[in-house]
């Protein structure tokens, strides 16, 4: 599944991608989703934002399923 990131989110993720030397923005987003899900403390707030034209990313199936379930849980609160 593809999702579109807000420009400010894409800029932050691009900064993280470059810091980690990942090849694709999608890989970085999937890593960040794992970090959120498993409550990892990545200390990324100090990383730079870097403008990017790439705002569409492909989520892995497991991340899509998790986000769908998370959305349903949040809606019922």
Coordinates of C-alpha atoms in Angstrom, one line a residue:
X1 CA 0.0 0.0 0.0
X2 CA 1.2 3.5 -0.8
X3 CA 0.6 6.4 1.5
X4 CA 1.5 10.1 1.0
X5 CA 3.4 11.9 3.7
X6 CA 2.8 15.5 4.6
X7 CA 5.7 17.6 3.3
X8 CA 7.0 18.4 6.8
X9 CA 6.9 14.7 7.7
X10 CA 8.6 13.7 4.5
X11 CA 11.4 16.3 5.2
X12 CA 12.0 14.9 8.7
X13 CA 12.0 11.3 7.4
X14 CA 14.4 12.3 4.6
X15 CA 16.8 13.7 7.2
X16 CA 16.6 10.4 9.1
X17 CA 17.0 8.4 5.9
X18 CA 20.2 10.2 5.0
X19 CA 21.6 9.9 8.6
X20 CA 21.0 6.2 8.5
X21 CA 22.2 5.9 4.9
X22 CA 19.1 4.0 3.9
X23 CA 18.4 3.8 0.1
X24 CA 14.7 4.4 0.2
X25 CA 12.3 6.7 2.1
X26 CA 9.9 3.7 2.4
X27 CA 12.5 1.6 4.3
X28 CA 12.9 4.5 6.7
X29 CA 9.2 4.9 7.2
X30 CA 8.8 1.1 7.9
X31 CA 11.6 1.3 10.4
X32 CA 10.0 4.3 12.2
X33 CA 6.7 2.4 12.3
X34 CA 8.5 -0.5 14.0
X35 CA 10.0 2.0 16.4
X36 CA 6.5 3.4 17.3
X37 CA 4.9 0.0 17.6
X38 CA 7.7 -1.5 19.8
X39 CA 8.3 1.8 21.7
X40 CA 12.0 2.1 20.8
X41 CA 13.8 5.2 21.9
X42 CA 15.5 6.4 18.8
X43 CA 16.4 10.0 19.8
X44 CA 15.6 11.5 16.4
X45 CA 14.2 14.9 17.3
X46 CA 17.6 16.6 16.8
X47 CA 18.0 15.3 13.3
X48 CA 17.7 17.7 10.4
X49 CA 14.8 18.1 8.1
X50 CA 15.8 17.9 4.5
X51 CA 13.3 18.9 1.8
X52 CA 12.4 16.1 -0.6
X53 CA 10.0 15.8 -3.6
X54 CA 9.3 12.2 -2.6
X55 CA 6.2 12.1 -0.4
X56 CA 4.7 8.7 -1.4
X57 CA 6.0 5.7 0.4
X58 CA 5.1 2.0 0.2
X59 CA 4.2 0.4 3.5
X60 CA 5.0 -3.3 4.1
X61 CA 1.9 -5.5 4.5
X62 CA 2.5 -6.0 8.3
X63 CA 2.7 -2.2 8.8
X64 CA -0.4 -1.6 6.8
X65 CA -2.3 -4.3 8.9
X66 CA -0.9 -2.8 12.1
X67 CA -1.9 0.8 11.2
X68 CA -5.4 -0.4 10.1
X69 CA -5.9 -2.1 13.5
X70 CA -4.4 0.9 15.4
X71 CA -6.8 3.2 13.5
X72 CA -9.8 1.0 14.5
X73 CA -8.7 0.9 18.1
X74 CA -8.2 4.7 18.2
X75 CA -11.6 5.3 16.7
X76 CA -13.3 3.3 19.4
X77 CA -11.8 5.3 22.3

